[in-house]
Short mmCIF file of C-alpha atoms in Angstrom, two decimals:
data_model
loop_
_atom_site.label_atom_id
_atom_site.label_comp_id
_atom_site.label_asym_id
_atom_site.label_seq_id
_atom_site.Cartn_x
_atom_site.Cartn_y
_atom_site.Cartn_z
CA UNK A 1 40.90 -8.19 -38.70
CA UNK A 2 38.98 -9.46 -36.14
CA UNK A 3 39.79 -8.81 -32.70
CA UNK A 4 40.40 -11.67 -30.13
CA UNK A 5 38.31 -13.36 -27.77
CA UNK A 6 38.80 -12.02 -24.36
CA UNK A 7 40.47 -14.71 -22.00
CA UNK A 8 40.25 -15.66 -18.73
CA UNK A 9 42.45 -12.78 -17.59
CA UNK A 10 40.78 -10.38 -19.28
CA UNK A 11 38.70 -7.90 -16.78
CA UNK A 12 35.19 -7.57 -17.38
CA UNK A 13 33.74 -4.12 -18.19
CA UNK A 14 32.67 -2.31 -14.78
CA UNK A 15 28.89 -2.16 -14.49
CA UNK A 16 27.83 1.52 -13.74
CA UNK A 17 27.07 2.53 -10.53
CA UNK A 18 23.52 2.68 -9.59
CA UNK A 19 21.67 5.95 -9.08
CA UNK A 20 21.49 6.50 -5.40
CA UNK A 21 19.01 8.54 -3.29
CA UNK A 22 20.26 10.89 -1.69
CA UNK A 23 17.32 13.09 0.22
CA UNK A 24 14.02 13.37 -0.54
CA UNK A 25 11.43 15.78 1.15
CA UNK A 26 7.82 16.97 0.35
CA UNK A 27 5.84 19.99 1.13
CA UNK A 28 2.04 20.87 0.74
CA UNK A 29 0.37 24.36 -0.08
CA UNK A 30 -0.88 26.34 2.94
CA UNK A 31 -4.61 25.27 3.53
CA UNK A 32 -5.73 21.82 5.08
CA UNK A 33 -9.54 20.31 4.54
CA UNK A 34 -11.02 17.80 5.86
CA UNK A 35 -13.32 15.13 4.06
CA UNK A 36 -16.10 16.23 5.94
CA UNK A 37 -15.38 20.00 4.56
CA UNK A 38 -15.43 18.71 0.76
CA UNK A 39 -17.80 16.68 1.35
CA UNK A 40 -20.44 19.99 2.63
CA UNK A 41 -18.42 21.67 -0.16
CA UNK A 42 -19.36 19.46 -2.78
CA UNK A 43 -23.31 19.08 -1.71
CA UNK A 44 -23.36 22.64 -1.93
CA UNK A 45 -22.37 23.18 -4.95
CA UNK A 46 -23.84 19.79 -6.65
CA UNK A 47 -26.94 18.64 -5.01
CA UNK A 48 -29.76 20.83 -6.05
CA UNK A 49 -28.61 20.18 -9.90
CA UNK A 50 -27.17 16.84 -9.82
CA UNK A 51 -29.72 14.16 -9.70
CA UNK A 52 -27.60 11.32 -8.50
CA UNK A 53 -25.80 13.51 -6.13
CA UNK A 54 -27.01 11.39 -3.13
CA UNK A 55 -26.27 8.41 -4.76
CA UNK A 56 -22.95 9.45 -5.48
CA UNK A 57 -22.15 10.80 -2.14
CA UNK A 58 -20.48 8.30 -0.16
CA UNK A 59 -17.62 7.80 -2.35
CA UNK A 60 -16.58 10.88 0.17
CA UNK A 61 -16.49 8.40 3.14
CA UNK A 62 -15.31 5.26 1.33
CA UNK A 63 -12.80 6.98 0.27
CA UNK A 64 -10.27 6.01 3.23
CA UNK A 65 -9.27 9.96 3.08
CA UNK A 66 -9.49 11.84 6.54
CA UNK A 67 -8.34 15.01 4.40
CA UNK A 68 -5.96 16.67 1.87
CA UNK A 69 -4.01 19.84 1.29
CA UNK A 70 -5.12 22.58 -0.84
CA UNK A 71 -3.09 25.98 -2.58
CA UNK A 72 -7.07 27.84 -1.74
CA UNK A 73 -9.31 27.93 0.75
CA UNK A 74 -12.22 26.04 0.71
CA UNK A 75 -14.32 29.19 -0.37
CA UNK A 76 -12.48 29.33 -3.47
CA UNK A 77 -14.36 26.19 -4.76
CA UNK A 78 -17.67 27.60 -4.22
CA UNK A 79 -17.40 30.00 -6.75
CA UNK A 80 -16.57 30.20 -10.80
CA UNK A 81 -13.30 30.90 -12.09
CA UNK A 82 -11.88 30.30 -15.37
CA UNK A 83 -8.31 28.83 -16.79
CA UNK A 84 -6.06 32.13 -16.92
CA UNK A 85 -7.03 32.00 -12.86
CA UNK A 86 -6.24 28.38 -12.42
CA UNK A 87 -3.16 28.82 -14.11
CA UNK A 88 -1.94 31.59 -12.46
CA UNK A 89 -2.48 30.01 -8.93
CA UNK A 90 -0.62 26.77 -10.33
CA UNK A 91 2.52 28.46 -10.85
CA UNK A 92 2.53 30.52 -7.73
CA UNK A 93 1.83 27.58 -5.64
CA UNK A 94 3.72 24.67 -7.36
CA UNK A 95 6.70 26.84 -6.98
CA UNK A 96 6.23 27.83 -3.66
CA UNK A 97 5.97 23.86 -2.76
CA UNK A 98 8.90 22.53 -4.67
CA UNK A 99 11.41 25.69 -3.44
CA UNK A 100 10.60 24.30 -0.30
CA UNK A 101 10.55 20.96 -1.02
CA UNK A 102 14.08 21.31 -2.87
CA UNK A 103 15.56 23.24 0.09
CA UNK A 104 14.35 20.63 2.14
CA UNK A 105 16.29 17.85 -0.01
CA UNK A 106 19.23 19.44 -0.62
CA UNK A 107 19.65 20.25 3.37
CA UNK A 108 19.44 16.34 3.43
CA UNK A 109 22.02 15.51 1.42
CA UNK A 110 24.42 18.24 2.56
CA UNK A 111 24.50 20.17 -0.72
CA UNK A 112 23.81 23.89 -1.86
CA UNK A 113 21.57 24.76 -4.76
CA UNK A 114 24.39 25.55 -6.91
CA UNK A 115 25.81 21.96 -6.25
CA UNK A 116 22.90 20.98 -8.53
CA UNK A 117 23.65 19.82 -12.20
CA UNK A 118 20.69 18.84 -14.15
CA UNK A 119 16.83 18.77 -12.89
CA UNK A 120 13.85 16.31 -14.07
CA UNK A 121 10.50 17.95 -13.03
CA UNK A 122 7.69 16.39 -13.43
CA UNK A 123 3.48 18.13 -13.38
CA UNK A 124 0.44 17.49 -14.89
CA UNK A 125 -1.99 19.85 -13.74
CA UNK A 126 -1.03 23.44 -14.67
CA UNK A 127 1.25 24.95 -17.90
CA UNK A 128 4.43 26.60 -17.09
CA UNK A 129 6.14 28.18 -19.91
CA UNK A 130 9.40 28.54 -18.91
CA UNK A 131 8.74 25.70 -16.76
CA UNK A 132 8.90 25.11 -13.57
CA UNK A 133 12.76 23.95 -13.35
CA UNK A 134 13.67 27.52 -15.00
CA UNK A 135 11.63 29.05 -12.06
CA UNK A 136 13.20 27.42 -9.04
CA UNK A 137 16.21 27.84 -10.54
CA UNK A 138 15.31 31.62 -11.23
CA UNK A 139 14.21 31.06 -6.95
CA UNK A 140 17.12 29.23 -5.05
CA UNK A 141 20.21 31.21 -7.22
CA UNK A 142 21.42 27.79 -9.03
CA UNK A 143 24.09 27.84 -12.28
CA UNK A 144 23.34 28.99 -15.41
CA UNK A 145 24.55 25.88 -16.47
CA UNK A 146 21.93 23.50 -15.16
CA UNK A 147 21.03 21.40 -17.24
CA UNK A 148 16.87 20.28 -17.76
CA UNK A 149 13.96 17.77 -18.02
CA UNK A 150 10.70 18.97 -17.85
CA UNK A 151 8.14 15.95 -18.33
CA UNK A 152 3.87 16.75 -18.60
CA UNK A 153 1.30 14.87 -19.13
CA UNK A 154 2.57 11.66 -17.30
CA UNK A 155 -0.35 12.21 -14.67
CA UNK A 156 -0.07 9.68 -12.21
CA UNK A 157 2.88 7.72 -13.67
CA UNK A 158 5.04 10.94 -13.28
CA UNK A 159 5.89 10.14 -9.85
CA UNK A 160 7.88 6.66 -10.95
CA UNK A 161 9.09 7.64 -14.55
CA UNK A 162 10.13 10.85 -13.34
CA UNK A 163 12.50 8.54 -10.59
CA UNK A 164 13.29 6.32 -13.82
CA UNK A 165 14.35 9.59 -15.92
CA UNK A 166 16.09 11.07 -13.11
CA UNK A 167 18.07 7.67 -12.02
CA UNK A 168 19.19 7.09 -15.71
CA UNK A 169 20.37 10.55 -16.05
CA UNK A 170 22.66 10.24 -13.36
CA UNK A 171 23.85 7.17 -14.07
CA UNK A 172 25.18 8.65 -17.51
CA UNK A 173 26.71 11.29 -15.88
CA UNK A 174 28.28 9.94 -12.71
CA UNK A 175 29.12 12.20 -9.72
CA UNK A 176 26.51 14.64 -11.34
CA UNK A 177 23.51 15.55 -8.58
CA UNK A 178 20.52 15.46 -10.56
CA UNK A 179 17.47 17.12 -9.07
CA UNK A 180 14.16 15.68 -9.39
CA UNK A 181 10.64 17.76 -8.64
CA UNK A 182 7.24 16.14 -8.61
CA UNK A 183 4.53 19.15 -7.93
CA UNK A 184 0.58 18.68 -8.87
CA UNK A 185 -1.95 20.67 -7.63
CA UNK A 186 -5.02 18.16 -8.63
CA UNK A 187 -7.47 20.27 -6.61
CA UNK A 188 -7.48 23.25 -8.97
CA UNK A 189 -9.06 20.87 -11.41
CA UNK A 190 -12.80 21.22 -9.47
CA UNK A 191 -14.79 22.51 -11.86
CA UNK A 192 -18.70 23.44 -10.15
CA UNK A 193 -19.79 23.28 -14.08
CA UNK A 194 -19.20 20.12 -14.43
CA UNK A 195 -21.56 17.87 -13.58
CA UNK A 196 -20.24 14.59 -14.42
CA UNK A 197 -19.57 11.51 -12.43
CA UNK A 198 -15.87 11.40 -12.72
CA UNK A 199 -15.49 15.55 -11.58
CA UNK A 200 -17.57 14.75 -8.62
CA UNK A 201 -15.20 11.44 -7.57
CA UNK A 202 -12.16 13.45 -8.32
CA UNK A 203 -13.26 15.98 -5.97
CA UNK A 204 -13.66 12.98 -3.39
CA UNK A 205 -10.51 11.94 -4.06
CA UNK A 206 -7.85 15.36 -5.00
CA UNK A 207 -5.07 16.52 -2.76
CA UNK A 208 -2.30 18.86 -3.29
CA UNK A 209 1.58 18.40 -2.80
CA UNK A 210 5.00 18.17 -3.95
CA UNK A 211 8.32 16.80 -3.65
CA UNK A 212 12.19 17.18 -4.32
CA UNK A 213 15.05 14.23 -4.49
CA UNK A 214 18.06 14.04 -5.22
CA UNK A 215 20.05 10.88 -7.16
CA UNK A 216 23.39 10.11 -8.06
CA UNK A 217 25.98 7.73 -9.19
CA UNK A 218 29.03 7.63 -8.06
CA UNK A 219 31.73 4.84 -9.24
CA UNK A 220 32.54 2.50 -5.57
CA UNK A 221 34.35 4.19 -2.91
CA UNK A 222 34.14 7.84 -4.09
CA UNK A 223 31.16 8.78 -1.92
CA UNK A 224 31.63 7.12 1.55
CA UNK A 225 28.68 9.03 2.79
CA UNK A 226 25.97 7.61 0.45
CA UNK A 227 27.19 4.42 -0.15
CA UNK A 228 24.45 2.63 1.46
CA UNK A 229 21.50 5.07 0.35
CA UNK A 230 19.12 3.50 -1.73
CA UNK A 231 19.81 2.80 -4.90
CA UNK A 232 17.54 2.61 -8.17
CA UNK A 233 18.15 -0.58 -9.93
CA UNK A 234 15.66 -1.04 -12.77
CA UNK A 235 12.34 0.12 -14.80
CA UNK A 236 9.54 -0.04 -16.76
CA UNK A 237 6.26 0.82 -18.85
CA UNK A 238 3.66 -0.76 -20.37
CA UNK A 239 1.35 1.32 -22.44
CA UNK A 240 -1.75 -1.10 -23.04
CA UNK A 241 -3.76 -0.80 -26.89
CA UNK A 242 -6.52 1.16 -27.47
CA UNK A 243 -6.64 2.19 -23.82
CA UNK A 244 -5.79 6.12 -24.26
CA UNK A 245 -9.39 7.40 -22.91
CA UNK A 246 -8.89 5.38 -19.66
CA UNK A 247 -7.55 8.10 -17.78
CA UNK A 248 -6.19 11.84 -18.39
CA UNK A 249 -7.37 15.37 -18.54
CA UNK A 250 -9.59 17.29 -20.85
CA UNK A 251 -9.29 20.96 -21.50
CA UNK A 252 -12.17 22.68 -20.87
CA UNK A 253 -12.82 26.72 -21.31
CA UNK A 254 -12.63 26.62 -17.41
CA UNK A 255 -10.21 24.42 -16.60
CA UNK A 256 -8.82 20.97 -16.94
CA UNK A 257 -11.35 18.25 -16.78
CA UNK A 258 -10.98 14.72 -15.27
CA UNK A 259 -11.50 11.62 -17.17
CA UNK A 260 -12.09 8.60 -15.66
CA UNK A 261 -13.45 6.14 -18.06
CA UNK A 262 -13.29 2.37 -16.54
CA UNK A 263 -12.71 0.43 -13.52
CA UNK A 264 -9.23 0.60 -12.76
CA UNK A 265 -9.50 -1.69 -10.02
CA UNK A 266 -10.75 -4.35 -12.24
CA UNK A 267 -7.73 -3.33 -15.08
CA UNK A 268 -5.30 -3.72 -12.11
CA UNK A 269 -6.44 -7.57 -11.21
CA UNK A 270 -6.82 -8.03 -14.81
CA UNK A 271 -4.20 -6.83 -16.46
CA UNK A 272 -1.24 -5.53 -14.33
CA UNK A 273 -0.38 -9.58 -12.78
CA UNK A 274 1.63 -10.14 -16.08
CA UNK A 275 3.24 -6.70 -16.50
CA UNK A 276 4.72 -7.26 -13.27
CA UNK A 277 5.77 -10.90 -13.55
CA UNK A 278 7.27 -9.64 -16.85
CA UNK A 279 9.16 -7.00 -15.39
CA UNK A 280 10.58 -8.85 -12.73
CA UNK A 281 11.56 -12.09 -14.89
CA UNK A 282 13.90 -9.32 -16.72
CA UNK A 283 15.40 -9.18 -13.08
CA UNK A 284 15.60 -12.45 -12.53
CA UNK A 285 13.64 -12.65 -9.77
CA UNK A 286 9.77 -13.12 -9.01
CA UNK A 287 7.42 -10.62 -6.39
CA UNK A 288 8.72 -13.44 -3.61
CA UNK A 289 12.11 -11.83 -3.64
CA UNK A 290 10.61 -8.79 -3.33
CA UNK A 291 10.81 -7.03 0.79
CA UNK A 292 8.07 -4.84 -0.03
CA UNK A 293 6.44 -2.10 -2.59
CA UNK A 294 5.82 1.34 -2.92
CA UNK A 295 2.56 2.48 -4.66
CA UNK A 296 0.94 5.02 -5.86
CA UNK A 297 -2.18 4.51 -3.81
CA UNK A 298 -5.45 5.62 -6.43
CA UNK A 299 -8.03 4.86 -4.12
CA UNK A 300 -8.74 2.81 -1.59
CA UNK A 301 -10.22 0.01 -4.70
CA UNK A 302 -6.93 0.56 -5.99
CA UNK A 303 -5.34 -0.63 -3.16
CA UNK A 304 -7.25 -3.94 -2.58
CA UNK A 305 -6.42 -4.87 -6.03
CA UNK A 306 -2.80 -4.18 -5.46
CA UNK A 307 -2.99 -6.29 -2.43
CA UNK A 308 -4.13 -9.46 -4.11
CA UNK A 309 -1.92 -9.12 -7.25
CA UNK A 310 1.15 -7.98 -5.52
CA UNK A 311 1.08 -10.85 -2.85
CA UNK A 312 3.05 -11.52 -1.04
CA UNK A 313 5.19 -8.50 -1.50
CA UNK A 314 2.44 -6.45 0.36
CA UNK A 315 5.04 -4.99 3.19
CA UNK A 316 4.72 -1.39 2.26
CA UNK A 317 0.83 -0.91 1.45
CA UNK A 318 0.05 0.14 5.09
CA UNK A 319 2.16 3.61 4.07
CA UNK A 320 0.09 3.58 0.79
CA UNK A 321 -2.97 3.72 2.84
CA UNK A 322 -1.61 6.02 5.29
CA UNK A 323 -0.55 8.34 2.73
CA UNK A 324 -4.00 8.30 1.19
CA UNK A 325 -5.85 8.73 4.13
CA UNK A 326 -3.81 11.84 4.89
CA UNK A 327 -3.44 13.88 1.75
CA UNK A 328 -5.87 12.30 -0.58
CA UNK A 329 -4.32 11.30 -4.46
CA UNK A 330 -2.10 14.24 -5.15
CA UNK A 331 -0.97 12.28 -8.80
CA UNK A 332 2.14 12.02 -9.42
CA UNK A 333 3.33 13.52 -6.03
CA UNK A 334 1.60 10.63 -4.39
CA UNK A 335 4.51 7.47 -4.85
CA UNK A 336 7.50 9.87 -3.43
CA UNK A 337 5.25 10.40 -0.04
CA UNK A 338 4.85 6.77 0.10
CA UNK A 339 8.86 6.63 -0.26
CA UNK A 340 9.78 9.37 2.02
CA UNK A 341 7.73 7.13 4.86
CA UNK A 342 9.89 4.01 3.69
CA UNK A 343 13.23 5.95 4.05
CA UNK A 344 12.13 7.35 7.41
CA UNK A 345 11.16 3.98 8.51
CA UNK A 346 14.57 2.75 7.61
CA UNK A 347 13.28 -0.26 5.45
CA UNK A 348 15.18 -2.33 3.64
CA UNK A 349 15.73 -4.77 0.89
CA UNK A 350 13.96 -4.98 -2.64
CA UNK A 351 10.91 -2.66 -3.42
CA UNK A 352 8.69 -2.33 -6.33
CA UNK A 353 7.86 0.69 -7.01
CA UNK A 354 4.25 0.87 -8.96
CA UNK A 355 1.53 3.84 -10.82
CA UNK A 356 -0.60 3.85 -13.32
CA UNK A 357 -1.20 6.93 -15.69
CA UNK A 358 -2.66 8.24 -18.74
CA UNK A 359 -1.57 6.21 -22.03
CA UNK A 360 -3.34 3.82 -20.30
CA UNK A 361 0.00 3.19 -18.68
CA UNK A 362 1.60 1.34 -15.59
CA UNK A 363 5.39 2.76 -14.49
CA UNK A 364 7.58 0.37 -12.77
CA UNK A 365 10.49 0.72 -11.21
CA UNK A 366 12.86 -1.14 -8.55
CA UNK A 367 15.26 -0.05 -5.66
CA UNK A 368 17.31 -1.81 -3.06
CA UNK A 369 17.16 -0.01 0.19
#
């Protein structure tokens, strides 16, 4: 038998309560250079076998980057060193940066680390096996019980999908804290072998960092405390066709390799305008709605492109920049630096939150702050 139509006294199914943020914090590994330092680095090690080393040089001063955190000192580049090494620095490092990192967050939002329920942790740039969750919880004493998400090869995408993964977990379990952890340590990726184009921008361009957040949903009235902290409404991807050699790594006998295989600028102009407008129509709403974004600022290039497609919801870009200019492109660690400065600056309204990423990808995602 068919059941009846619901009438006007009927109550309408409760939406689910948005995935809030609670705290998020980021940390960097222990050694600081400057541009002008990778840049001496880098003619050292390339200019008397590189050809077009000259030529190639001042993408170190456009590259609006003043400096950038690295897990080794800048000796360390000078000289050879294979994978196991890389490695082994990767997961001594990325775990030193997210146990701060998740201290940091959890300090925030007034919990302990056995408080937490369930961790998403996103990284590209090293293999941990068990991964990195298993290790911090191994390092902060959290339950056995935790449950866990780790997501690789997202590059830098990981920093949006790994909100999106993170926000829809906790939305299907609310009042659960879910833990999210965003570590990349792009600089280890320098390889002096390689003499390509691409290695020598990346080395322009590579910071290190991390970061630790945490979300949850809670049904209206049971957490007072975070009822106004910004919540995670919506998101997306967009893998474009026959685009998978765009961007990504390569692995090499010495280490991971960079590929950078197109302008991206020009993709972003090109192709990202209706992605976005597509996106946003499933909102019901259009980028003038929109208070501001937060990107994952590429390079500078990157940035001017974003400028002109996401106008006029620009209000955000200057921490984009600023974030760039201060610790380089650190991946998928990049976007949650970007949104620790909005917190901080109290900002408020709708944001967009945008990155690109291997696949060829882009990652959307939208909060209200």
């Amino acid at each position: 038998m068919a059941s009846a139509a619901p009438t006007s006294n009927t109550p309408l199914p409760t939406p689910p309560a948005p995935a809030r943020l609670l705290s998020i914090a980021t940390a960097l590994p222990p050694y600081r250079l400057t541009q002008e330092q990778a840049l001496a680095g880098a003619r050292q090690v390339f200019a008397h076998r590189l050809r077009d080393f000259d030529r190639l040089a001042p993408v170190f001063t456009h590259a609006g980057i003043e400096g950038r955190a690295s897990c080794v000192p800048l000796e360390w580049y000078l000289e050879p060193h294979g994978w196991a090494e890389r490695n082994r620095l990767y997961l001594e490092h990325a775990v030193d940066v997210l146990a701060r990192a998740t201290t940091q967050a959890l300090d925030q939002a007034g919990l302990k680390p056995t408080d937490v329920d369930a961790i998403v942790a996103v990284s590209s740039t090293g293999i941990a096996t068990p991964s990195l969750d298993a290790l911090i919880m191994q390092r902060l004493g959290m339950r056995a019980d935790v449950e866990r998400m780790p997501l690789f090869g997202l590059g830098c995408a990981g920093g949006v999908l790994g909100l999106a993964r993170a926000a829809t977990w906790a939305t299907a379990r609310p009042g659960a804290n879910v833990l999210l952890l965003v570590v990349e340590l792009c600089a280890l990726s320098f390889r002096r072998g390689d003499l390509s184009k691409a290695n020598v921008i990346a080395t322009a361009l590579f910071g290190d960092g991390g970061a630790a957040a945490i979300l949850r949903a809670d049904p209206k009235g049971r957490d007072a405390n975070h009822e106004g902290a910004p919540a995670f409404l919506a998101s997306a991807e967009h893998r474009w066709p026959d685009s998978l050699g765009i961007m990504g790594w390569q692995v090499e006998d010495d280490g991971m390799g960079v590929i950078f295989a197109q302008s991206i600028p020009t993709l972003v102009r090109e192709k990202l305008p209706e992605v976005v407008a597509g996106f946003l129509d499933r909102q019901r709403m259009t980028l003038s709605d929109l208070a501001g974004t937060i990107c994952h600022p590429g390079g500078t290039k990157v940035l001017d492109a974003l400028e002109e497609v996401l106008a006029p919801a620009t209000d955000g870009l200057a921490d984009a920049r600023d974030v760039l200019r201060q610790h380089g492109n650190m991946s998928a660690a990049t976007v949650l630096f970007v949104l620790e400065r909005r917190v901080r600056q109290g900002a408020r309204g709708l944001h967009l939150l945008s990155a690109l990423g291997p696949g060829f990808i882009a990652a959307l995602g939208l909060m209200r702050f």
